[in-house]
Amino acid sequence: MHFLPEELDAYVVNHSEDEPSLLQQLTRETYQKILQPIMLSGPYQGRVLSMISKLKNPKNILELGTFTGYASLCLAEGLQKDGELHTVDVNEELFDFQRKYFDKSEYGHQIFQHLGNAIDIIPTLDKTFDLIFIDADKPNYVNYFHLIIEKLNPGGIIISDNVLWHGKVIEPLDPKDKSTKAVLDYNTLLKEDPRIETVVLPIRDGLTVSRKR
């Protein structure tokens, strides 16, 4: 989605930080071998995630939805030297692909993969987090929020992806469209929950940054 005219969008990308070479390799292989490569965060959103993580300098990061690990590596750039990133995904076929690129990076020893349903895995994580990135199945966004909010440290950040959902959030709602309804409910929750303050960024398919008070 282009919220800006394409030429202006290109100018923004060209005057932002360059994409690291390892992530360029990851992108190429994802497009060559993996279904739905459009799910990648992409170079511009990746630099936004990297910048937010570097500004926060988190001790612990939680990511829900790994895909091929692009966003994981972007977020890991801001980790403290002894920090950890825990990433959760249900797709076991991508586990080794993710690990290959994690281990090629300087953050491999700090990234821990969890395979399975995030609803089941989140309660087992005996940690609190400074930064949480949600980019998983939309119908569970509200459930994920309720599971992670108490694991988020005061001043911690939640970044939520796809909150504009291809523009469907402003279109008439199809009663059968559970994903759009879930995104609408989630966006309302982030706006109204008194424990957080939230701003929506019109980046790619929409990123929300929420800070715990």
PDB file of N, CA, C and O in Angstrom, residues 44-111:
ATOM      1  N   TYR A  44      12.187  -0.771   4.163  1.00  0.00           N
ATOM      2  CA  TYR A  44      11.858   0.468   4.873  1.00  0.00           C
ATOM      3  C   TYR A  44      11.252   0.182   6.239  1.00  0.00           C
ATOM      4  O   TYR A  44      11.696   0.720   7.258  1.00  0.00           O
ATOM      5  N   GLN A  45      10.248  -0.686   6.279  1.00  0.00           N
ATOM      6  CA  GLN A  45       9.665  -1.026   7.584  1.00  0.00           C
ATOM      7  C   GLN A  45      10.704  -1.671   8.481  1.00  0.00           C
ATOM      8  O   GLN A  45      10.720  -1.453   9.695  1.00  0.00           O
ATOM      9  N   GLY A  46      11.587  -2.454   7.887  1.00  0.00           N
ATOM     10  CA  GLY A  46      12.652  -3.068   8.675  1.00  0.00           C
ATOM     11  C   GLY A  46      13.542  -2.043   9.344  1.00  0.00           C
ATOM     12  O   GLY A  46      13.933  -2.189  10.507  1.00  0.00           O
ATOM     13  N   ARG A  47      13.865  -0.955   8.625  1.00  0.00           N
ATOM     14  CA  ARG A  47      14.689   0.101   9.227  1.00  0.00           C
ATOM     15  C   ARG A  47      13.912   0.852  10.305  1.00  0.00           C
ATOM     16  O   ARG A  47      14.510   1.329  11.280  1.00  0.00           O
ATOM     17  N   VAL A  48      12.597   0.953  10.142  1.00  0.00           N
ATOM     18  CA  VAL A  48      11.785   1.568  11.201  1.00  0.00           C
ATOM     19  C   VAL A  48      11.824   0.702  12.452  1.00  0.00           C
ATOM     20  O   VAL A  48      12.029   1.198  13.573  1.00  0.00           O
ATOM     21  N   LEU A  49      11.659  -0.606  12.291  1.00  0.00           N
ATOM     22  CA  LEU A  49      11.714  -1.514  13.443  1.00  0.00           C
ATOM     23  C   LEU A  49      13.086  -1.449  14.113  1.00  0.00           C
ATOM     24  O   LEU A  49      13.187  -1.432  15.347  1.00  0.00           O
ATOM     25  N   SER A  50      14.126  -1.429  13.306  1.00  0.00           N
ATOM     26  CA  SER A  50      15.482  -1.328  13.839  1.00  0.00           C
ATOM     27  C   SER A  50      15.657  -0.047  14.646  1.00  0.00           C
ATOM     28  O   SER A  50      16.219  -0.063  15.758  1.00  0.00           O
ATOM     29  N   MET A  51      15.182   1.063  14.119  1.00  0.00           N
ATOM     30  CA  MET A  51      15.349   2.347  14.795  1.00  0.00           C
ATOM     31  C   MET A  51      14.602   2.382  16.128  1.00  0.00           C
ATOM     32  O   MET A  51      15.137   2.842  17.150  1.00  0.00           O
ATOM     33  N   ILE A  52      13.361   1.877  16.141  1.00  0.00           N
ATOM     34  CA  ILE A  52      12.595   1.852  17.390  1.00  0.00           C
ATOM     35  C   ILE A  52      13.315   0.996  18.421  1.00  0.00           C
ATOM     36  O   ILE A  52      13.425   1.360  19.598  1.00  0.00           O
ATOM     37  N   SER A  53      13.829  -0.159  17.975  1.00  0.00           N
ATOM     38  CA  SER A  53      14.540  -1.043  18.899  1.00  0.00           C
ATOM     39  C   SER A  53      15.813  -0.384  19.426  1.00  0.00           C
ATOM     40  O   SER A  53      16.121  -0.466  20.621  1.00  0.00           O
ATOM     41  N   LYS A  54      16.540   0.296  18.566  1.00  0.00           N
ATOM     42  CA  LYS A  54      17.766   0.971  19.003  1.00  0.00           C
ATOM     43  C   LYS A  54      17.461   2.106  19.977  1.00  0.00           C
ATOM     44  O   LYS A  54      18.202   2.340  20.930  1.00  0.00           O
ATOM     45  N   LEU A  55      16.366   2.820  19.738  1.00  0.00           N
ATOM     46  CA  LEU A  55      15.982   3.896  20.657  1.00  0.00           C
ATOM     47  C   LEU A  55      15.590   3.334  22.018  1.00  0.00           C
ATOM     48  O   LEU A  55      15.891   3.933  23.053  1.00  0.00           O
ATOM     49  N   LYS A  56      14.925   2.178  22.012  1.00  0.00           N
ATOM     50  CA  LYS A  56      14.487   1.556  23.274  1.00  0.00           C
ATOM     51  C   LYS A  56      15.626   0.806  23.955  1.00  0.00           C
ATOM     52  O   LYS A  56      15.686   0.736  25.174  1.00  0.00           O
ATOM     53  N   ASN A  57      16.548   0.225  23.139  1.00  0.00           N
ATOM     54  CA  ASN A  57      17.664  -0.580  23.661  1.00  0.00           C
ATOM     55  C   ASN A  57      17.171  -1.629  24.658  1.00  0.00           C
ATOM     56  O   ASN A  57      17.554  -1.650  25.820  1.00  0.00           O
ATOM     57  N   PRO A  58      16.302  -2.539  24.186  1.00  0.00           N
ATOM     58  CA  PRO A  58      15.648  -3.479  25.103  1.00  0.00           C
ATOM     59  C   PRO A  58      16.574  -4.567  25.633  1.00  0.00           C
ATOM     60  O   PRO A  58      17.518  -4.994  24.955  1.00  0.00           O
ATOM     61  N   LYS A  59      16.265  -5.008  26.830  1.00  0.00           N
ATOM     62  CA  LYS A  59      16.930  -6.175  27.407  1.00  0.00           C
ATOM     63  C   LYS A  59      16.325  -7.452  26.825  1.00  0.00           C
ATOM     64  O   LYS A  59      17.032  -8.384  26.463  1.00  0.00           O
ATOM     65  N   ASN A  60      14.990  -7.491  26.749  1.00  0.00           N
ATOM     66  CA  ASN A  60      14.288  -8.658  26.216  1.00  0.00           C
ATOM     67  C   ASN A  60      13.230  -8.221  25.213  1.00  0.00           C
ATOM     68  O   ASN A  60      12.470  -7.276  25.469  1.00  0.00           O
ATOM     69  N   ILE A  61      13.181  -8.921  24.082  1.00  0.00           N
ATOM     70  CA  ILE A  61      12.197  -8.680  23.036  1.00  0.00           C
ATOM     71  C   ILE A  61      11.374  -9.950  22.841  1.00  0.00           C
ATOM     72  O   ILE A  61      11.916 -11.061  22.849  1.00  0.00           O
ATOM     73  N   LEU A  62      10.071  -9.776  22.625  1.00  0.00           N
ATOM     74  CA  LEU A  62       9.188 -10.887  22.248  1.00  0.00           C
ATOM     75  C   LEU A  62       8.600 -10.572  20.884  1.00  0.00           C
ATOM     76  O   LEU A  62       8.084  -9.465  20.660  1.00  0.00           O
ATOM     77  N   GLU A  63       8.660 -11.539  19.984  1.00  0.00           N
ATOM     78  CA  GLU A  63       8.070 -11.392  18.657  1.00  0.00           C
ATOM     79  C   GLU A  63       7.061 -12.509  18.439  1.00  0.00           C
ATOM     80  O   GLU A  63       7.374 -13.690  18.627  1.00  0.00           O
ATOM     81  N   LEU A  64       5.858 -12.142  18.028  1.00  0.00           N
ATOM     82  CA  LEU A  64       4.812 -13.116  17.710  1.00  0.00           C
ATOM     83  C   LEU A  64       4.620 -13.129  16.201  1.00  0.00           C
ATOM     84  O   LEU A  64       4.117 -12.163  15.627  1.00  0.00           O
ATOM     85  N   GLY A  65       5.052 -14.202  15.558  1.00  0.00           N
ATOM     86  CA  GLY A  65       5.019 -14.302  14.111  1.00  0.00           C
ATOM     87  C   GLY A  65       6.393 -14.047  13.535  1.00  0.00           C
ATOM     88  O   GLY A  65       6.824 -12.899  13.426  1.00  0.00           O
ATOM     89  N   THR A  66       7.112 -15.114  13.168  1.00  0.00           N
ATOM     90  CA  THR A  66       8.506 -14.988  12.737  1.00  0.00           C
ATOM     91  C   THR A  66       8.653 -14.921  11.223  1.00  0.00           C
ATOM     92  O   THR A  66       9.528 -14.218  10.715  1.00  0.00           O
ATOM     93  N   PHE A  67       7.831 -15.656  10.499  1.00  0.00           N
ATOM     94  CA  PHE A  67       7.952 -15.881   9.061  1.00  0.00           C
ATOM     95  C   PHE A  67       9.385 -16.321   8.754  1.00  0.00           C
ATOM     96  O   PHE A  67       9.833 -17.333   9.277  1.00  0.00           O
ATOM     97  N   THR A  68      10.150 -15.596   7.944  1.00  0.00           N
ATOM     98  CA  THR A  68      11.516 -16.038   7.648  1.00  0.00           C
ATOM     99  C   THR A  68      12.571 -15.307   8.481  1.00  0.00           C
ATOM    100  O   THR A  68      13.767 -15.459   8.225  1.00  0.00           O
ATOM    101  N   GLY A  69      12.151 -14.523   9.457  1.00  0.00           N
ATOM    102  CA  GLY A  69      13.096 -13.949  10.410  1.00  0.00           C
ATOM    103  C   GLY A  69      13.602 -12.564  10.078  1.00  0.00           C
ATOM    104  O   GLY A  69      14.503 -12.055  10.751  1.00  0.00           O
ATOM    105  N   TYR A  70      13.030 -11.918   9.061  1.00  0.00           N
ATOM    106  CA  TYR A  70      13.503 -10.585   8.671  1.00  0.00           C
ATOM    107  C   TYR A  70      13.319  -9.574   9.799  1.00  0.00           C
ATOM    108  O   TYR A  70      14.264  -8.897  10.216  1.00  0.00           O
ATOM    109  N   ALA A  71      12.091  -9.465  10.307  1.00  0.00           N
ATOM    110  CA  ALA A  71      11.826  -8.502  11.379  1.00  0.00           C
ATOM    111  C   ALA A  71      12.604  -8.857  12.639  1.00  0.00           C
ATOM    112  O   ALA A  71      13.045  -7.966  13.371  1.00  0.00           O
ATOM    113  N   SER A  72      12.775 -10.143  12.890  1.00  0.00           N
ATOM    114  CA  SER A  72      13.544 -10.575  14.063  1.00  0.00           C
ATOM    115  C   SER A  72      14.936  -9.965  14.046  1.00  0.00           C
ATOM    116  O   SER A  72      15.410  -9.424  15.062  1.00  0.00           O
ATOM    117  N   LEU A  73      15.597 -10.048  12.901  1.00  0.00           N
ATOM    118  CA  LEU A  73      16.958  -9.534  12.783  1.00  0.00           C
ATOM    119  C   LEU A  73      16.985  -8.011  12.877  1.00  0.00           C
ATOM    120  O   LEU A  73      17.930  -7.441  13.435  1.00  0.00           O
ATOM    121  N   CYS A  74      15.955  -7.358  12.355  1.00  0.00           N
ATOM    122  CA  CYS A  74      15.885  -5.900  12.489  1.00  0.00           C
ATOM    123  C   CYS A  74      15.749  -5.495  13.950  1.00  0.00           C
ATOM    124  O   CYS A  74      16.445  -4.591  14.435  1.00  0.00           O
ATOM    125  N   LEU A  75      14.856  -6.149  14.666  1.00  0.00           N
ATOM    126  CA  LEU A  75      14.636  -5.838  16.079  1.00  0.00           C
ATOM    127  C   LEU A  75      15.866  -6.163  16.918  1.00  0.00           C
ATOM    128  O   LEU A  75      16.191  -5.446  17.873  1.00  0.00           O
ATOM    129  N   ALA A  76      16.562  -7.239  16.565  1.00  0.00           N
ATOM    130  CA  ALA A  76      17.743  -7.662  17.335  1.00  0.00           C
ATOM    131  C   ALA A  76      18.853  -6.629  17.304  1.00  0.00           C
ATOM    132  O   ALA A  76      19.717  -6.602  18.194  1.00  0.00           O
ATOM    133  N   GLU A  77      18.841  -5.752  16.296  1.00  0.00           N
ATOM    134  CA  GLU A  77      19.890  -4.736  16.187  1.00  0.00           C
ATOM    135  C   GLU A  77      19.925  -3.793  17.379  1.00  0.00           C
ATOM    136  O   GLU A  77      20.963  -3.186  17.666  1.00  0.00           O
ATOM    137  N   GLY A  78      18.810  -3.667  18.098  1.00  0.00           N
ATOM    138  CA  GLY A  78      18.770  -2.759  19.236  1.00  0.00           C
ATOM    139  C   GLY A  78      18.964  -3.426  20.579  1.00  0.00           C
ATOM    140  O   GLY A  78      18.958  -2.753  21.615  1.00  0.00           O
ATOM    141  N   LEU A  79      19.126  -4.752  20.580  1.00  0.00           N
ATOM    142  CA  LEU A  79      19.265  -5.484  21.844  1.00  0.00           C
ATOM    143  C   LEU A  79      20.484  -5.043  22.644  1.00  0.00           C
ATOM    144  O   LEU A  79      21.527  -4.703  22.086  1.00  0.00           O
ATOM    145  N   GLN A  80      20.337  -5.077  23.958  1.00  0.00           N
ATOM    146  CA  GLN A  80      21.493  -4.928  24.821  1.00  0.00           C
ATOM    147  C   GLN A  80      22.441  -6.106  24.604  1.00  0.00           C
ATOM    148  O   GLN A  80      22.042  -7.168  24.114  1.00  0.00           O
ATOM    149  N   LYS A  81      23.718  -5.943  24.974  1.00  0.00           N
ATOM    150  CA  LYS A  81      24.724  -6.966  24.699  1.00  0.00           C
ATOM    151  C   LYS A  81      24.375  -8.320  25.290  1.00  0.00           C
ATOM    152  O   LYS A  81      24.693  -9.365  24.716  1.00  0.00           O
ATOM    153  N   ASP A  82      23.706  -8.303  26.450  1.00  0.00           N
ATOM    154  CA  ASP A  82      23.313  -9.560  27.083  1.00  0.00           C
ATOM    155  C   ASP A  82      21.811  -9.792  26.959  1.00  0.00           C
ATOM    156  O   ASP A  82      21.217 -10.581  27.706  1.00  0.00           O
ATOM    157  N   GLY A  83      21.163  -9.119  25.992  1.00  0.00           N
ATOM    158  CA  GLY A  83      19.727  -9.231  25.814  1.00  0.00           C
ATOM    159  C   GLY A  83      19.327 -10.464  25.028  1.00  0.00           C
ATOM    160  O   GLY A  83      20.167 -11.174  24.453  1.00  0.00           O
ATOM    161  N   GLU A  84      18.021 -10.723  24.998  1.00  0.00           N
ATOM    162  CA  GLU A  84      17.488 -11.885  24.301  1.00  0.00           C
ATOM    163  C   GLU A  84      16.264 -11.493  23.480  1.00  0.00           C
ATOM    164  O   GLU A  84      15.479 -10.639  23.896  1.00  0.00           O
ATOM    165  N   LEU A  85      16.121 -12.148  22.342  1.00  0.00           N
ATOM    166  CA  LEU A  85      14.911 -12.026  21.537  1.00  0.00           C
ATOM    167  C   LEU A  85      14.265 -13.402  21.447  1.00  0.00           C
ATOM    168  O   LEU A  85      14.912 -14.366  21.017  1.00  0.00           O
ATOM    169  N   HIS A  86      13.011 -13.487  21.870  1.00  0.00           N
ATOM    170  CA  HIS A  86      12.247 -14.726  21.800  1.00  0.00           C
ATOM    171  C   HIS A  86      11.177 -14.572  20.729  1.00  0.00           C
ATOM    172  O   HIS A  86      10.354 -13.650  20.793  1.00  0.00           O
ATOM    173  N   THR A  87      11.213 -15.446  19.734  1.00  0.00           N
ATOM    174  CA  THR A  87      10.283 -15.337  18.615  1.00  0.00           C
ATOM    175  C   THR A  87       9.453 -16.611  18.500  1.00  0.00           C
ATOM    176  O   THR A  87       9.970 -17.721  18.645  1.00  0.00           O
ATOM    177  N   VAL A  88       8.165 -16.442  18.244  1.00  0.00           N
ATOM    178  CA  VAL A  88       7.195 -17.546  18.275  1.00  0.00           C
ATOM    179  C   VAL A  88       6.530 -17.673  16.909  1.00  0.00           C
ATOM    180  O   VAL A  88       6.050 -16.689  16.344  1.00  0.00           O
ATOM    181  N   ASP A  89       6.479 -18.906  16.389  1.00  0.00           N
ATOM    182  CA  ASP A  89       5.787 -19.142  15.121  1.00  0.00           C
ATOM    183  C   ASP A  89       5.269 -20.581  15.093  1.00  0.00           C
ATOM    184  O   ASP A  89       5.850 -21.468  15.734  1.00  0.00           O
ATOM    185  N   VAL A  90       4.199 -20.802  14.331  1.00  0.00           N
ATOM    186  CA  VAL A  90       3.595 -22.136  14.256  1.00  0.00           C
ATOM    187  C   VAL A  90       4.132 -22.960  13.095  1.00  0.00           C
ATOM    188  O   VAL A  90       3.905 -24.163  13.033  1.00  0.00           O
ATOM    189  N   ASN A  91       4.846 -22.329  12.155  1.00  0.00           N
ATOM    190  CA  ASN A  91       5.242 -23.011  10.924  1.00  0.00           C
ATOM    191  C   ASN A  91       6.584 -23.707  11.089  1.00  0.00           C
ATOM    192  O   ASN A  91       7.645 -23.087  10.970  1.00  0.00           O
ATOM    193  N   GLU A  92       6.533 -25.010  11.329  1.00  0.00           N
ATOM    194  CA  GLU A  92       7.777 -25.745  11.556  1.00  0.00           C
ATOM    195  C   GLU A  92       8.626 -25.840  10.298  1.00  0.00           C
ATOM    196  O   GLU A  92       9.849 -26.029  10.370  1.00  0.00           O
ATOM    197  N   GLU A  93       8.025 -25.687   9.114  1.00  0.00           N
ATOM    198  CA  GLU A  93       8.780 -25.782   7.869  1.00  0.00           C
ATOM    199  C   GLU A  93       9.755 -24.617   7.702  1.00  0.00           C
ATOM    200  O   GLU A  93      10.715 -24.717   6.934  1.00  0.00           O
ATOM    201  N   LEU A  94       9.524 -23.512   8.407  1.00  0.00           N
ATOM    202  CA  LEU A  94      10.400 -22.348   8.287  1.00  0.00           C
ATOM    203  C   LEU A  94      11.458 -22.284   9.389  1.00  0.00           C
ATOM    204  O   LEU A  94      12.319 -21.402   9.367  1.00  0.00           O
ATOM    205  N   PHE A  95      11.402 -23.203  10.331  1.00  0.00           N
ATOM    206  CA  PHE A  95      12.271 -23.147  11.510  1.00  0.00           C
ATOM    207  C   PHE A  95      13.752 -23.133  11.115  1.00  0.00           C
ATOM    208  O   PHE A  95      14.526 -22.281  11.578  1.00  0.00           O
ATOM    209  N   ASP A  96      14.162 -24.055  10.246  1.00  0.00           N
ATOM    210  CA  ASP A  96      15.573 -24.152   9.869  1.00  0.00           C
ATOM    211  C   ASP A  96      16.001 -22.980   8.998  1.00  0.00           C
ATOM    212  O   ASP A  96      17.146 -22.523   9.085  1.00  0.00           O
ATOM    213  N   PHE A  97      15.086 -22.495   8.150  1.00  0.00           N
ATOM    214  CA  PHE A  97      15.374 -21.314   7.331  1.00  0.00           C
ATOM    215  C   PHE A  97      15.680 -20.123   8.221  1.00  0.00           C
ATOM    216  O   PHE A  97      16.679 -19.413   8.023  1.00  0.00           O
ATOM    217  N   GLN A  98      14.834 -19.904   9.221  1.00  0.00           N
ATOM    218  CA  GLN A  98      15.046 -18.806  10.177  1.00  0.00           C
ATOM    219  C   GLN A  98      16.407 -18.961  10.866  1.00  0.00           C
ATOM    220  O   GLN A  98      17.192 -18.007  10.952  1.00  0.00           O
ATOM    221  N   ARG A  99      16.664 -20.178  11.351  1.00  0.00           N
ATOM    222  CA  ARG A  99      17.879 -20.414  12.129  1.00  0.00           C
ATOM    223  C   ARG A  99      19.127 -20.140  11.311  1.00  0.00           C
ATOM    224  O   ARG A  99      20.120 -19.613  11.830  1.00  0.00           O
ATOM    225  N   LYS A 100      19.089 -20.497  10.030  1.00  0.00           N
ATOM    226  CA  LYS A 100      20.250 -20.284   9.163  1.00  0.00           C
ATOM    227  C   LYS A 100      20.631 -18.808   9.137  1.00  0.00           C
ATOM    228  O   LYS A 100      21.815 -18.466   9.282  1.00  0.00           O
ATOM    229  N   TYR A 101      19.618 -17.939   8.984  1.00  0.00           N
ATOM    230  CA  TYR A 101      19.925 -16.511   8.904  1.00  0.00           C
ATOM    231  C   TYR A 101      20.221 -15.914  10.281  1.00  0.00           C
ATOM    232  O   TYR A 101      21.048 -15.004  10.397  1.00  0.00           O
ATOM    233  N   PHE A 102      19.579 -16.433  11.306  1.00  0.00           N
ATOM    234  CA  PHE A 102      19.914 -15.958  12.650  1.00  0.00           C
ATOM    235  C   PHE A 102      21.385 -16.235  12.943  1.00  0.00           C
ATOM    236  O   PHE A 102      22.106 -15.378  13.479  1.00  0.00           O
ATOM    237  N   ASP A 103      21.835 -17.439  12.583  1.00  0.00           N
ATOM    238  CA  ASP A 103      23.215 -17.828  12.885  1.00  0.00           C
ATOM    239  C   ASP A 103      24.234 -17.131  11.987  1.00  0.00           C
ATOM    240  O   ASP A 103      25.412 -17.047  12.337  1.00  0.00           O
ATOM    241  N   LYS A 104      23.805 -16.635  10.833  1.00  0.00           N
ATOM    242  CA  LYS A 104      24.698 -15.846   9.981  1.00  0.00           C
ATOM    243  C   LYS A 104      24.910 -14.444  10.548  1.00  0.00           C
ATOM    244  O   LYS A 104      25.873 -13.766  10.185  1.00  0.00           O
ATOM    245  N   SER A 105      24.008 -14.009  11.417  1.00  0.00           N
ATOM    246  CA  SER A 105      24.080 -12.663  11.978  1.00  0.00           C
ATOM    247  C   SER A 105      24.908 -12.665  13.256  1.00  0.00           C
ATOM    248  O   SER A 105      25.234 -13.722  13.803  1.00  0.00           O
ATOM    249  N   GLU A 106      25.214 -11.479  13.737  1.00  0.00           N
ATOM    250  CA  GLU A 106      25.945 -11.373  15.004  1.00  0.00           C
ATOM    251  C   GLU A 106      25.053 -11.579  16.207  1.00  0.00           C
ATOM    252  O   GLU A 106      25.518 -11.586  17.343  1.00  0.00           O
ATOM    253  N   TYR A 107      23.739 -11.745  15.971  1.00  0.00           N
ATOM    254  CA  TYR A 107      22.781 -11.863  17.081  1.00  0.00           C
ATOM    255  C   TYR A 107      22.276 -13.294  17.273  1.00  0.00           C
ATOM    256  O   TYR A 107      21.404 -13.529  18.102  1.00  0.00           O
ATOM    257  N   GLY A 108      22.838 -14.245  16.522  1.00  0.00           N
ATOM    258  CA  GLY A 108      22.312 -15.606  16.556  1.00  0.00           C
ATOM    259  C   GLY A 108      22.218 -16.196  17.950  1.00  0.00           C
ATOM    260  O   GLY A 108      21.231 -16.858  18.296  1.00  0.00           O
ATOM    261  N   HIS A 109      23.229 -15.936  18.773  1.00  0.00           N
ATOM    262  CA  HIS A 109      23.253 -16.510  20.120  1.00  0.00           C
ATOM    263  C   HIS A 109      22.239 -15.837  21.047  1.00  0.00           C
ATOM    264  O   HIS A 109      21.997 -16.328  22.156  1.00  0.00           O
ATOM    265  N   GLN A 110      21.648 -14.734  20.587  1.00  0.00           N
ATOM    266  CA  GLN A 110      20.683 -14.012  21.411  1.00  0.00           C
ATOM    267  C   GLN A 110      19.234 -14.278  20.993  1.00  0.00           C
ATOM    268  O   GLN A 110      18.313 -13.807  21.648  1.00  0.00           O
ATOM    269  N   ILE A 111      19.043 -15.029  19.900  1.00  0.00           N
ATOM    270  CA  ILE A 111      17.704 -15.252  19.360  1.00  0.00           C
ATOM    271  C   ILE A 111      17.253 -16.675  19.667  1.00  0.00           C
ATOM    272  O   ILE A 111      17.931 -17.648  19.313  1.00  0.00           O
TER     273      ILE A 111
END
